[in-house]
């Protein structure tokens, strides 16, 4: 029984990362497939009906899902290529101007756009990836500085820090922390995300825990 228990936990720890990867992969595939399915599905049915001998297999659900994923990926690549050109930038500016006239969509799109832009650049004078005291001073959480503001009256610098959860970084907390209470790191956003998603399994050999000038 002891050996079987050891085999069970070894197998569980071996399969769990694969299972998590499959869940994420399946979610992404389903998301990509659903985007193009409205036009890929009818087109596949028509082609299969028009040429049943050669294209009858296109009516199968697996074929439609595959073409839907490929179609969505091609559309994303095309949008990325177009956005790098003047025409695409003008179209994007026109689209953002149209969204700005719709109150609710303006808030959602504007917030998402600003967050993505902020994560690609480092704020002035402050590292993007930091550690904060949470939930108390003897514990740290990895966070992303999204903005630095000043406290009303005193002028003290305060950082808006997004603290993602493990293993799903799309949910988390927003903390307002004095800049002098931040523990800076030299991590990139990709390194921090790998650390968070893996539950700390993927991490550098050393981590800054104490702030400069702070005694343990």
mmCIF file of N, CA and C in Angstrom, residues 65-205:
data_model
loop_
_atom_site.group_PDB
_atom_site.id
_atom_site.type_symbol
_atom_site.label_atom_id
_atom_site.label_comp_id
_atom_site.label_asym_id
_atom_site.label_seq_id
_atom_site.Cartn_x
_atom_site.Cartn_y
_atom_site.Cartn_z
ATOM 1 N N UNK A 65 -13.958 22.810 -36.698
ATOM 2 C CA UNK A 65 -13.232 23.416 -35.579
ATOM 3 C C UNK A 65 -11.796 23.746 -35.970
ATOM 4 N N UNK A 66 -11.158 22.857 -36.739
ATOM 5 C CA UNK A 66 -9.785 23.098 -37.176
ATOM 6 C C UNK A 66 -9.698 24.308 -38.085
ATOM 7 N N UNK A 67 -10.609 24.383 -39.059
ATOM 8 C CA UNK A 67 -10.610 25.529 -39.972
ATOM 9 C C UNK A 67 -10.947 26.824 -39.241
ATOM 10 N N UNK A 68 -11.811 26.731 -38.224
ATOM 11 C CA UNK A 68 -12.160 27.926 -37.460
ATOM 12 C C UNK A 68 -10.942 28.458 -36.713
ATOM 13 N N UNK A 69 -10.157 27.559 -36.104
ATOM 14 C CA UNK A 69 -8.946 27.991 -35.404
ATOM 15 C C UNK A 69 -7.951 28.605 -36.384
ATOM 16 N N UNK A 70 -7.747 27.941 -37.523
ATOM 17 C CA UNK A 70 -6.811 28.461 -38.527
ATOM 18 C C UNK A 70 -7.283 29.823 -39.034
ATOM 19 N N UNK A 71 -8.594 29.944 -39.281
ATOM 20 C CA UNK A 71 -9.132 31.212 -39.761
ATOM 21 C C UNK A 71 -8.927 32.337 -38.766
ATOM 22 N N UNK A 72 -9.148 32.056 -37.474
ATOM 23 C CA UNK A 72 -8.964 33.089 -36.456
ATOM 24 C C UNK A 72 -7.497 33.497 -36.349
ATOM 25 N N UNK A 73 -6.588 32.516 -36.390
ATOM 26 C CA UNK A 73 -5.159 32.827 -36.319
ATOM 27 C C UNK A 73 -4.736 33.691 -37.505
ATOM 28 N N UNK A 74 -5.230 33.366 -38.690
ATOM 29 C CA UNK A 74 -4.897 34.167 -39.874
ATOM 30 C C UNK A 74 -5.436 35.589 -39.760
ATOM 31 N N UNK A 75 -6.644 35.727 -39.204
ATOM 32 C CA UNK A 75 -7.219 37.059 -39.017
ATOM 33 C C UNK A 75 -6.380 37.865 -38.026
ATOM 34 N N UNK A 76 -5.933 37.219 -36.933
ATOM 35 C CA UNK A 76 -5.107 37.910 -35.939
ATOM 36 C C UNK A 76 -3.790 38.369 -36.566
ATOM 37 N N UNK A 77 -3.172 37.484 -37.358
ATOM 38 C CA UNK A 77 -1.915 37.844 -38.029
ATOM 39 C C UNK A 77 -2.144 39.003 -38.994
ATOM 40 N N UNK A 78 -3.248 38.953 -39.737
ATOM 41 C CA UNK A 78 -3.546 40.019 -40.691
ATOM 42 C C UNK A 78 -3.776 41.350 -39.977
ATOM 43 N N UNK A 79 -4.489 41.316 -38.849
ATOM 44 C CA UNK A 79 -4.723 42.542 -38.089
ATOM 45 C C UNK A 79 -3.405 43.089 -37.549
ATOM 46 N N UNK A 80 -2.525 42.191 -37.062
ATOM 47 C CA UNK A 80 -1.228 42.639 -36.568
ATOM 48 C C UNK A 80 -0.384 43.273 -37.661
ATOM 49 N N UNK A 81 -0.398 42.667 -38.854
ATOM 50 C CA UNK A 81 0.356 43.235 -39.975
ATOM 51 C C UNK A 81 -0.234 44.573 -40.408
ATOM 52 N N UNK A 82 -1.564 44.657 -40.392
ATOM 53 C CA UNK A 82 -2.220 45.904 -40.789
ATOM 54 C C UNK A 82 -1.983 47.014 -39.773
ATOM 55 N N UNK A 83 -1.940 46.638 -38.477
ATOM 56 C CA UNK A 83 -1.751 47.646 -37.429
ATOM 57 C C UNK A 83 -0.374 48.275 -37.468
ATOM 58 N N UNK A 84 0.589 47.625 -38.124
ATOM 59 C CA UNK A 84 1.938 48.180 -38.238
ATOM 60 C C UNK A 84 2.063 49.162 -39.400
ATOM 61 N N UNK A 85 1.005 49.319 -40.173
ATOM 62 C CA UNK A 85 1.030 50.221 -41.316
ATOM 63 C C UNK A 85 0.165 51.446 -41.042
ATOM 64 N N UNK A 86 0.374 52.481 -41.831
ATOM 65 C CA UNK A 86 -0.335 53.739 -41.614
ATOM 66 C C UNK A 86 -1.836 53.551 -41.777
ATOM 67 N N UNK A 87 -2.228 52.780 -42.789
ATOM 68 C CA UNK A 87 -3.652 52.562 -43.020
ATOM 69 C C UNK A 87 -4.291 51.875 -41.814
ATOM 70 N N UNK A 88 -3.613 50.856 -41.282
ATOM 71 C CA UNK A 88 -4.148 50.159 -40.124
ATOM 72 C C UNK A 88 -4.229 51.046 -38.897
ATOM 73 N N UNK A 89 -3.232 51.893 -38.698
ATOM 74 C CA UNK A 89 -3.252 52.789 -37.554
ATOM 75 C C UNK A 89 -4.387 53.802 -37.661
ATOM 76 N N UNK A 90 -4.668 54.251 -38.876
ATOM 77 C CA UNK A 90 -5.790 55.169 -39.070
ATOM 78 C C UNK A 90 -7.125 54.475 -38.813
ATOM 79 N N UNK A 91 -7.236 53.227 -39.281
ATOM 80 C CA UNK A 91 -8.462 52.463 -39.018
ATOM 81 C C UNK A 91 -8.651 52.218 -37.528
ATOM 82 N N UNK A 92 -7.556 51.929 -36.833
ATOM 83 C CA UNK A 92 -7.639 51.712 -35.391
ATOM 84 C C UNK A 92 -8.042 52.988 -34.670
ATOM 85 N N UNK A 93 -7.488 54.115 -35.108
ATOM 86 C CA UNK A 93 -7.868 55.394 -34.497
ATOM 87 C C UNK A 93 -9.340 55.701 -34.743
ATOM 88 N N UNK A 94 -9.825 55.380 -35.950
ATOM 89 C CA UNK A 94 -11.249 55.584 -36.245
ATOM 90 C C UNK A 94 -12.122 54.684 -35.375
ATOM 91 N N UNK A 95 -11.695 53.429 -35.211
ATOM 92 C CA UNK A 95 -12.460 52.495 -34.384
ATOM 93 C C UNK A 95 -12.475 52.942 -32.928
ATOM 94 N N UNK A 96 -11.332 53.384 -32.409
ATOM 95 C CA UNK A 96 -11.280 53.842 -31.024
ATOM 96 C C UNK A 96 -12.114 55.109 -30.834
ATOM 97 N N UNK A 97 -12.148 55.970 -31.844
ATOM 98 C CA UNK A 97 -12.998 57.152 -31.767
ATOM 99 C C UNK A 97 -14.472 56.797 -31.727
ATOM 100 N N UNK A 98 -14.851 55.753 -32.480
ATOM 101 C CA UNK A 98 -16.236 55.301 -32.466
ATOM 102 C C UNK A 98 -16.588 54.670 -31.126
ATOM 103 N N UNK A 99 -15.655 53.868 -30.573
ATOM 104 C CA UNK A 99 -15.888 53.252 -29.267
ATOM 105 C C UNK A 99 -16.006 54.317 -28.180
ATOM 106 N N UNK A 100 -15.250 55.411 -28.309
ATOM 107 C CA UNK A 100 -15.257 56.463 -27.291
ATOM 108 C C UNK A 100 -16.604 57.146 -27.161
ATOM 109 N N UNK A 101 -17.463 56.998 -28.156
ATOM 110 C CA UNK A 101 -18.786 57.624 -28.111
ATOM 111 C C UNK A 101 -19.821 56.759 -27.405
ATOM 112 N N UNK A 102 -19.451 55.514 -27.093
ATOM 113 C CA UNK A 102 -20.377 54.600 -26.419
ATOM 114 C C UNK A 102 -19.932 54.499 -24.959
ATOM 115 N N UNK A 103 -20.737 54.975 -23.999
ATOM 116 C CA UNK A 103 -20.278 55.089 -22.599
ATOM 117 C C UNK A 103 -19.714 53.800 -22.012
ATOM 118 N N UNK A 104 -20.473 52.713 -22.005
ATOM 119 C CA UNK A 104 -20.017 51.491 -21.358
ATOM 120 C C UNK A 104 -18.836 50.872 -22.101
ATOM 121 N N UNK A 105 -18.914 50.783 -23.412
ATOM 122 C CA UNK A 105 -17.828 50.205 -24.201
ATOM 123 C C UNK A 105 -16.564 51.052 -24.095
ATOM 124 N N UNK A 106 -16.743 52.348 -23.972
ATOM 125 C CA UNK A 106 -15.586 53.233 -23.813
ATOM 126 C C UNK A 106 -14.809 52.885 -22.546
ATOM 127 N N UNK A 107 -15.519 52.632 -21.453
ATOM 128 C CA UNK A 107 -14.860 52.311 -20.194
ATOM 129 C C UNK A 107 -14.127 50.971 -20.272
ATOM 130 N N UNK A 108 -14.802 49.945 -20.804
ATOM 131 C CA UNK A 108 -14.213 48.611 -20.869
ATOM 132 C C UNK A 108 -13.019 48.595 -21.813
ATOM 133 N N UNK A 109 -13.205 49.105 -23.028
ATOM 134 C CA UNK A 109 -12.126 49.082 -24.016
ATOM 135 C C UNK A 109 -10.961 49.963 -23.581
ATOM 136 N N UNK A 110 -11.279 51.145 -23.061
ATOM 137 C CA UNK A 110 -10.213 52.043 -22.653
ATOM 138 C C UNK A 110 -9.383 51.478 -21.519
ATOM 139 N N UNK A 111 -10.033 50.851 -20.538
ATOM 140 C CA UNK A 111 -9.300 50.269 -19.416
ATOM 141 C C UNK A 111 -8.412 49.118 -19.873
ATOM 142 N N UNK A 112 -8.956 48.229 -20.724
ATOM 143 C CA UNK A 112 -8.170 47.094 -21.217
ATOM 144 C C UNK A 112 -6.995 47.568 -22.068
ATOM 145 N N UNK A 113 -7.234 48.583 -22.916
ATOM 146 C CA UNK A 113 -6.180 49.101 -23.772
ATOM 147 C C UNK A 113 -5.049 49.727 -22.961
ATOM 148 N N UNK A 114 -5.412 50.476 -21.946
ATOM 149 C CA UNK A 114 -4.398 51.126 -21.120
ATOM 150 C C UNK A 114 -3.601 50.104 -20.324
ATOM 151 N N UNK A 115 -4.288 49.059 -19.807
ATOM 152 C CA UNK A 115 -3.584 48.044 -19.037
ATOM 153 C C UNK A 115 -2.562 47.314 -19.899
ATOM 154 N N UNK A 116 -2.947 46.935 -21.110
ATOM 155 C CA UNK A 116 -2.021 46.238 -22.004
ATOM 156 C C UNK A 116 -0.850 47.132 -22.398
ATOM 157 N N UNK A 117 -1.122 48.413 -22.642
ATOM 158 C CA UNK A 117 -0.048 49.338 -22.996
ATOM 159 C C UNK A 117 0.906 49.549 -21.815
ATOM 160 N N UNK A 118 0.341 49.612 -20.604
ATOM 161 C CA UNK A 118 1.175 49.829 -19.432
ATOM 162 C C UNK A 118 2.102 48.653 -19.167
ATOM 163 N N UNK A 119 1.615 47.429 -19.379
ATOM 164 C CA UNK A 119 2.429 46.256 -19.116
ATOM 165 C C UNK A 119 3.579 46.121 -20.108
ATOM 166 N N UNK A 120 3.519 46.844 -21.210
ATOM 167 C CA UNK A 120 4.590 46.777 -22.203
ATOM 168 C C UNK A 120 5.671 47.821 -21.964
ATOM 169 N N UNK A 121 5.413 48.763 -21.069
ATOM 170 C CA UNK A 121 6.392 49.804 -20.791
ATOM 171 C C UNK A 121 6.639 49.887 -19.288
ATOM 172 N N UNK A 122 7.791 50.413 -18.907
ATOM 173 C CA UNK A 122 8.149 50.531 -17.494
ATOM 174 C C UNK A 122 7.846 51.938 -17.014
ATOM 175 N N UNK A 123 7.145 52.096 -15.875
ATOM 176 C CA UNK A 123 6.837 53.438 -15.379
ATOM 177 C C UNK A 123 8.099 54.181 -14.977
ATOM 178 N N UNK A 124 8.050 55.506 -15.072
ATOM 179 C CA UNK A 124 9.216 56.329 -14.768
ATOM 180 C C UNK A 124 9.615 56.172 -13.300
ATOM 181 N N UNK A 125 10.878 55.798 -13.077
ATOM 182 C CA UNK A 125 11.421 55.739 -11.735
ATOM 183 C C UNK A 125 10.990 54.538 -10.915
ATOM 184 N N UNK A 126 10.182 53.660 -11.447
ATOM 185 C CA UNK A 126 9.684 52.524 -10.682
ATOM 186 C C UNK A 126 9.747 51.269 -11.543
ATOM 187 N N UNK A 127 10.203 50.177 -10.951
ATOM 188 C CA UNK A 127 10.232 48.908 -11.670
ATOM 189 C C UNK A 127 8.805 48.438 -11.945
ATOM 190 N N UNK A 128 8.605 47.755 -13.056
ATOM 191 C CA UNK A 128 7.279 47.239 -13.374
ATOM 192 C C UNK A 128 6.886 46.105 -12.442
ATOM 193 N N UNK A 129 7.787 45.134 -12.245
ATOM 194 C CA UNK A 129 7.503 43.981 -11.384
ATOM 195 C C UNK A 129 8.092 44.244 -10.006
ATOM 196 N N UNK A 130 7.258 44.180 -8.980
ATOM 197 C CA UNK A 130 7.704 44.480 -7.627
ATOM 198 C C UNK A 130 7.141 43.433 -6.667
ATOM 199 N N UNK A 131 7.629 43.458 -5.443
ATOM 200 C CA UNK A 131 7.065 42.679 -4.353
ATOM 201 C C UNK A 131 6.447 43.657 -3.357
ATOM 202 N N UNK A 132 5.302 43.291 -2.800
ATOM 203 C CA UNK A 132 4.657 44.135 -1.800
ATOM 204 C C UNK A 132 4.372 43.304 -0.551
ATOM 205 N N UNK A 133 4.236 43.975 0.580
ATOM 206 C CA UNK A 133 3.890 43.304 1.837
ATOM 207 C C UNK A 133 2.406 42.965 1.810
ATOM 208 N N UNK A 134 2.100 41.685 1.621
ATOM 209 C CA UNK A 134 0.700 41.269 1.550
ATOM 210 C C UNK A 134 0.607 39.773 1.841
ATOM 211 N N UNK A 135 -0.225 39.349 2.770
ATOM 212 C CA UNK A 135 -1.195 40.134 3.559
ATOM 213 C C UNK A 135 -0.608 40.807 4.795
ATOM 214 N N UNK A 136 0.682 40.564 5.130
ATOM 215 C CA UNK A 136 1.309 41.319 6.212
ATOM 216 C C UNK A 136 2.787 41.485 5.890
ATOM 217 N N UNK A 137 3.532 42.141 6.754
ATOM 218 C CA UNK A 137 4.901 42.561 6.435
ATOM 219 C C UNK A 137 5.875 41.397 6.325
ATOM 220 N N UNK A 138 5.540 40.248 6.883
ATOM 221 C CA UNK A 138 6.437 39.099 6.810
ATOM 222 C C UNK A 138 6.147 38.197 5.613
ATOM 223 N N UNK A 139 5.237 38.618 4.733
ATOM 224 C CA UNK A 139 4.915 37.859 3.521
ATOM 225 C C UNK A 139 4.919 38.810 2.334
ATOM 226 N N UNK A 140 5.292 38.284 1.180
ATOM 227 C CA UNK A 140 5.386 39.100 -0.028
ATOM 228 C C UNK A 140 4.490 38.532 -1.119
ATOM 229 N N UNK A 141 4.022 39.426 -1.983
ATOM 230 C CA UNK A 141 3.282 39.048 -3.185
ATOM 231 C C UNK A 141 3.917 39.732 -4.386
ATOM 232 N N UNK A 142 3.886 39.038 -5.508
ATOM 233 C CA UNK A 142 4.378 39.616 -6.752
ATOM 234 C C UNK A 142 3.284 40.497 -7.344
ATOM 235 N N UNK A 143 3.647 41.697 -7.725
ATOM 236 C CA UNK A 143 2.670 42.618 -8.298
ATOM 237 C C UNK A 143 3.243 43.386 -9.470
ATOM 238 N N UNK A 144 2.342 43.984 -10.242
ATOM 239 C CA UNK A 144 2.722 44.796 -11.399
ATOM 240 C C UNK A 144 2.298 46.240 -11.149
ATOM 241 N N UNK A 145 3.255 47.148 -11.199
ATOM 242 C CA UNK A 145 2.944 48.564 -11.030
ATOM 243 C C UNK A 145 2.290 49.072 -12.312
ATOM 244 N N UNK A 146 1.071 49.567 -12.195
ATOM 245 C CA UNK A 146 0.345 50.060 -13.366
ATOM 246 C C UNK A 146 0.328 51.583 -13.440
ATOM 247 N N UNK A 147 0.552 52.220 -12.302
ATOM 248 C CA UNK A 147 0.515 53.689 -12.298
ATOM 249 C C UNK A 147 1.118 54.201 -10.994
ATOM 250 N N UNK A 148 1.739 55.367 -11.068
ATOM 251 C CA UNK A 148 2.264 56.042 -9.883
ATOM 252 C C UNK A 148 1.567 57.392 -9.761
ATOM 253 N N UNK A 149 0.932 57.626 -8.601
ATOM 254 C CA UNK A 149 0.221 58.882 -8.339
ATOM 255 C C UNK A 149 0.787 59.499 -7.064
ATOM 256 N N UNK A 150 0.248 60.649 -6.686
ATOM 257 C CA UNK A 150 0.680 61.324 -5.462
ATOM 258 C C UNK A 150 -0.478 61.461 -4.488
ATOM 259 N N UNK A 151 -0.159 61.324 -3.221
ATOM 260 C CA UNK A 151 -1.170 61.442 -2.182
ATOM 261 C C UNK A 151 -1.605 62.898 -2.040
ATOM 262 N N UNK A 152 -2.893 63.092 -1.921
ATOM 263 C CA UNK A 152 -3.428 64.445 -1.790
ATOM 264 C C UNK A 152 -2.971 65.062 -0.458
ATOM 265 N N UNK A 153 -2.420 66.230 -0.532
ATOM 266 C CA UNK A 153 -1.997 66.931 0.677
ATOM 267 C C UNK A 153 -0.526 66.773 0.977
ATOM 268 N N UNK A 154 -0.024 65.536 1.010
ATOM 269 C CA UNK A 154 1.376 65.301 1.367
ATOM 270 C C UNK A 154 2.292 65.214 0.153
ATOM 271 N N UNK A 155 1.737 64.836 -0.998
ATOM 272 C CA UNK A 155 2.557 64.677 -2.193
ATOM 273 C C UNK A 155 3.343 63.393 -2.223
ATOM 274 N N UNK A 156 3.095 62.485 -1.258
ATOM 275 C CA UNK A 156 3.815 61.210 -1.219
ATOM 276 C C UNK A 156 3.456 60.363 -2.433
ATOM 277 N N UNK A 157 4.450 59.697 -3.008
ATOM 278 C CA UNK A 157 4.211 58.864 -4.178
ATOM 279 C C UNK A 157 3.539 57.550 -3.778
ATOM 280 N N UNK A 158 2.476 57.222 -4.482
ATOM 281 C CA UNK A 158 1.729 55.985 -4.262
ATOM 282 C C UNK A 158 1.672 55.213 -5.575
ATOM 283 N N UNK A 159 1.821 53.908 -5.476
ATOM 284 C CA UNK A 159 1.801 53.052 -6.675
ATOM 285 C C UNK A 159 0.530 52.216 -6.677
ATOM 286 N N UNK A 160 -0.118 52.176 -7.828
ATOM 287 C CA UNK A 160 -1.222 51.240 -8.030
ATOM 288 C C UNK A 160 -0.609 49.920 -8.493
ATOM 289 N N UNK A 161 -0.796 48.872 -7.701
ATOM 290 C CA UNK A 161 -0.142 47.581 -7.951
ATOM 291 C C UNK A 161 -1.219 46.528 -8.164
ATOM 292 N N UNK A 162 -1.159 45.877 -9.314
ATOM 293 C CA UNK A 162 -2.065 44.753 -9.587
ATOM 294 C C UNK A 162 -1.395 43.466 -9.129
ATOM 295 N N UNK A 163 -2.063 42.739 -8.231
ATOM 296 C CA UNK A 163 -1.537 41.498 -7.672
ATOM 297 C C UNK A 163 -2.341 40.334 -8.242
ATOM 298 N N UNK A 164 -1.803 39.600 -9.228
ATOM 299 C CA UNK A 164 -2.541 38.470 -9.812
ATOM 300 C C UNK A 164 -2.527 37.259 -8.892
ATOM 301 N N UNK A 165 -3.496 36.379 -9.091
ATOM 302 C CA UNK A 165 -3.585 35.159 -8.296
ATOM 303 C C UNK A 165 -2.990 33.984 -9.059
ATOM 304 N N UNK A 166 -2.683 32.922 -8.328
ATOM 305 C CA UNK A 166 -2.118 31.696 -8.896
ATOM 306 C C UNK A 166 -3.185 30.611 -8.918
ATOM 307 N N UNK A 167 -3.329 29.829 -10.007
ATOM 308 C CA UNK A 167 -2.540 29.879 -11.247
ATOM 309 C C UNK A 167 -3.190 30.726 -12.332
ATOM 310 N N UNK A 168 -4.301 31.409 -12.002
ATOM 311 C CA UNK A 168 -5.022 32.206 -12.988
ATOM 312 C C UNK A 168 -4.693 33.683 -12.780
ATOM 313 N N UNK A 169 -3.780 34.249 -13.560
ATOM 314 C CA UNK A 169 -3.366 35.636 -13.338
ATOM 315 C C UNK A 169 -4.374 36.667 -13.810
ATOM 316 N N UNK A 170 -5.474 36.232 -14.465
ATOM 317 C CA UNK A 170 -6.465 37.199 -14.929
ATOM 318 C C UNK A 170 -7.347 37.708 -13.801
ATOM 319 N N UNK A 171 -7.313 37.049 -12.641
ATOM 320 C CA UNK A 171 -8.020 37.550 -11.463
ATOM 321 C C UNK A 171 -6.989 37.945 -10.420
ATOM 322 N N UNK A 172 -7.338 38.904 -9.589
ATOM 323 C CA UNK A 172 -6.372 39.349 -8.602
ATOM 324 C C UNK A 172 -6.897 40.513 -7.795
ATOM 325 N N UNK A 173 -5.968 41.272 -7.215
ATOM 326 C CA UNK A 173 -6.292 42.385 -6.343
ATOM 327 C C UNK A 173 -5.601 43.648 -6.846
ATOM 328 N N UNK A 174 -6.196 44.772 -6.522
ATOM 329 C CA UNK A 174 -5.573 46.060 -6.804
ATOM 330 C C UNK A 174 -5.211 46.704 -5.475
ATOM 331 N N UNK A 175 -3.925 46.941 -5.265
ATOM 332 C CA UNK A 175 -3.438 47.510 -4.018
ATOM 333 C C UNK A 175 -2.811 48.877 -4.300
ATOM 334 N N UNK A 176 -3.051 49.822 -3.407
ATOM 335 C CA UNK A 176 -2.388 51.131 -3.469
ATOM 336 C C UNK A 176 -1.315 51.140 -2.387
ATOM 337 N N UNK A 177 -0.056 51.211 -2.808
ATOM 338 C CA UNK A 177 1.076 51.024 -1.898
ATOM 339 C C UNK A 177 2.016 52.222 -2.021
ATOM 340 N N UNK A 178 2.494 52.762 -0.904
ATOM 341 C CA UNK A 178 3.524 53.805 -0.997
ATOM 342 C C UNK A 178 4.748 53.285 -1.754
ATOM 343 N N UNK A 179 5.305 54.116 -2.593
ATOM 344 C CA UNK A 179 6.431 53.689 -3.426
ATOM 345 C C UNK A 179 7.605 53.233 -2.568
ATOM 346 N N UNK A 180 7.808 53.871 -1.418
ATOM 347 C CA UNK A 180 8.937 53.472 -0.571
ATOM 348 C C UNK A 180 8.700 52.146 0.135
ATOM 349 N N UNK A 181 7.494 51.574 0.018
ATOM 350 C CA UNK A 181 7.212 50.267 0.589
ATOM 351 C C UNK A 181 7.296 49.158 -0.461
ATOM 352 N N UNK A 182 7.649 49.499 -1.688
ATOM 353 C CA UNK A 182 7.799 48.505 -2.742
ATOM 354 C C UNK A 182 9.181 47.875 -2.674
ATOM 355 N N UNK A 183 9.228 46.591 -2.961
ATOM 356 C CA UNK A 183 10.509 45.894 -3.096
ATOM 357 C C UNK A 183 10.768 45.673 -4.577
ATOM 358 N N UNK A 184 11.673 46.421 -5.195
ATOM 359 C CA UNK A 184 11.889 46.298 -6.638
ATOM 360 C C UNK A 184 12.563 44.982 -6.998
ATOM 361 N N UNK A 185 12.287 44.514 -8.206
ATOM 362 C CA UNK A 185 12.939 43.327 -8.753
ATOM 363 C C UNK A 185 13.475 43.662 -10.136
ATOM 364 N N UNK A 186 14.313 42.759 -10.650
ATOM 365 C CA UNK A 186 14.814 42.917 -12.014
ATOM 366 C C UNK A 186 14.115 41.946 -12.957
ATOM 367 N N UNK A 187 12.944 41.441 -12.561
ATOM 368 C CA UNK A 187 12.214 40.496 -13.385
ATOM 369 C C UNK A 187 11.528 41.211 -14.546
ATOM 370 N N UNK A 188 11.392 40.493 -15.645
ATOM 371 C CA UNK A 188 10.542 40.960 -16.730
ATOM 372 C C UNK A 188 9.104 40.509 -16.445
ATOM 373 N N UNK A 189 8.172 41.047 -17.208
ATOM 374 C CA UNK A 189 6.773 40.653 -17.042
ATOM 375 C C UNK A 189 6.602 39.169 -17.350
ATOM 376 N N UNK A 190 7.306 38.669 -18.376
ATOM 377 C CA UNK A 190 7.205 37.251 -18.732
ATOM 378 C C UNK A 190 7.728 36.363 -17.607
ATOM 379 N N UNK A 191 8.840 36.753 -16.991
ATOM 380 C CA UNK A 191 9.393 35.959 -15.892
ATOM 381 C C UNK A 191 8.445 35.945 -14.698
ATOM 382 N N UNK A 192 7.841 37.091 -14.403
ATOM 383 C CA UNK A 192 6.906 37.156 -13.283
ATOM 384 C C UNK A 192 5.666 36.320 -13.557
ATOM 385 N N UNK A 193 5.166 36.354 -14.793
ATOM 386 C CA UNK A 193 3.986 35.564 -15.133
ATOM 387 C C UNK A 193 4.280 34.077 -15.040
ATOM 388 N N UNK A 194 5.467 33.658 -15.477
ATOM 389 C CA UNK A 194 5.851 32.246 -15.358
ATOM 390 C C UNK A 194 5.929 31.831 -13.897
ATOM 391 N N UNK A 195 6.438 32.707 -13.048
ATOM 392 C CA UNK A 195 6.531 32.431 -11.613
ATOM 393 C C UNK A 195 5.141 32.267 -11.002
ATOM 394 N N UNK A 196 4.215 33.137 -11.403
ATOM 395 C CA UNK A 196 2.857 33.119 -10.837
ATOM 396 C C UNK A 196 2.080 31.906 -11.319
ATOM 397 N N UNK A 197 2.092 31.657 -12.620
ATOM 398 C CA UNK A 197 1.298 30.558 -13.179
ATOM 399 C C UNK A 197 1.800 29.209 -12.680
ATOM 400 N N UNK A 198 3.112 29.078 -12.516
ATOM 401 C CA UNK A 198 3.681 27.800 -12.076
ATOM 402 C C UNK A 198 3.611 27.618 -10.572
ATOM 403 N N UNK A 199 3.055 28.565 -9.848
ATOM 404 C CA UNK A 199 3.004 28.458 -8.406
ATOM 405 C C UNK A 199 4.359 28.569 -7.746
ATOM 406 N N UNK A 200 5.288 29.260 -8.386
ATOM 407 C CA UNK A 200 6.627 29.440 -7.837
ATOM 408 C C UNK A 200 7.624 28.400 -8.281
ATOM 409 N N UNK A 201 7.176 27.388 -9.044
ATOM 410 C CA UNK A 201 8.095 26.336 -9.487
ATOM 411 C C UNK A 201 9.118 26.871 -10.483
ATOM 412 N N UNK A 202 8.719 27.816 -11.328
ATOM 413 C CA UNK A 202 9.623 28.434 -12.295
ATOM 414 C C UNK A 202 10.031 29.785 -11.730
ATOM 415 N N UNK A 203 11.243 29.871 -11.219
ATOM 416 C CA UNK A 203 11.690 31.103 -10.573
ATOM 417 C C UNK A 203 13.207 31.186 -10.631
ATOM 418 N N UNK A 204 13.753 32.387 -10.461
ATOM 419 C CA UNK A 204 15.210 32.520 -10.390
ATOM 420 C C UNK A 204 15.725 31.943 -9.084
ATOM 421 N N UNK A 205 17.053 31.805 -8.993
ATOM 422 C CA UNK A 205 17.655 31.215 -7.798
ATOM 423 C C UNK A 205 17.580 32.146 -6.593
#
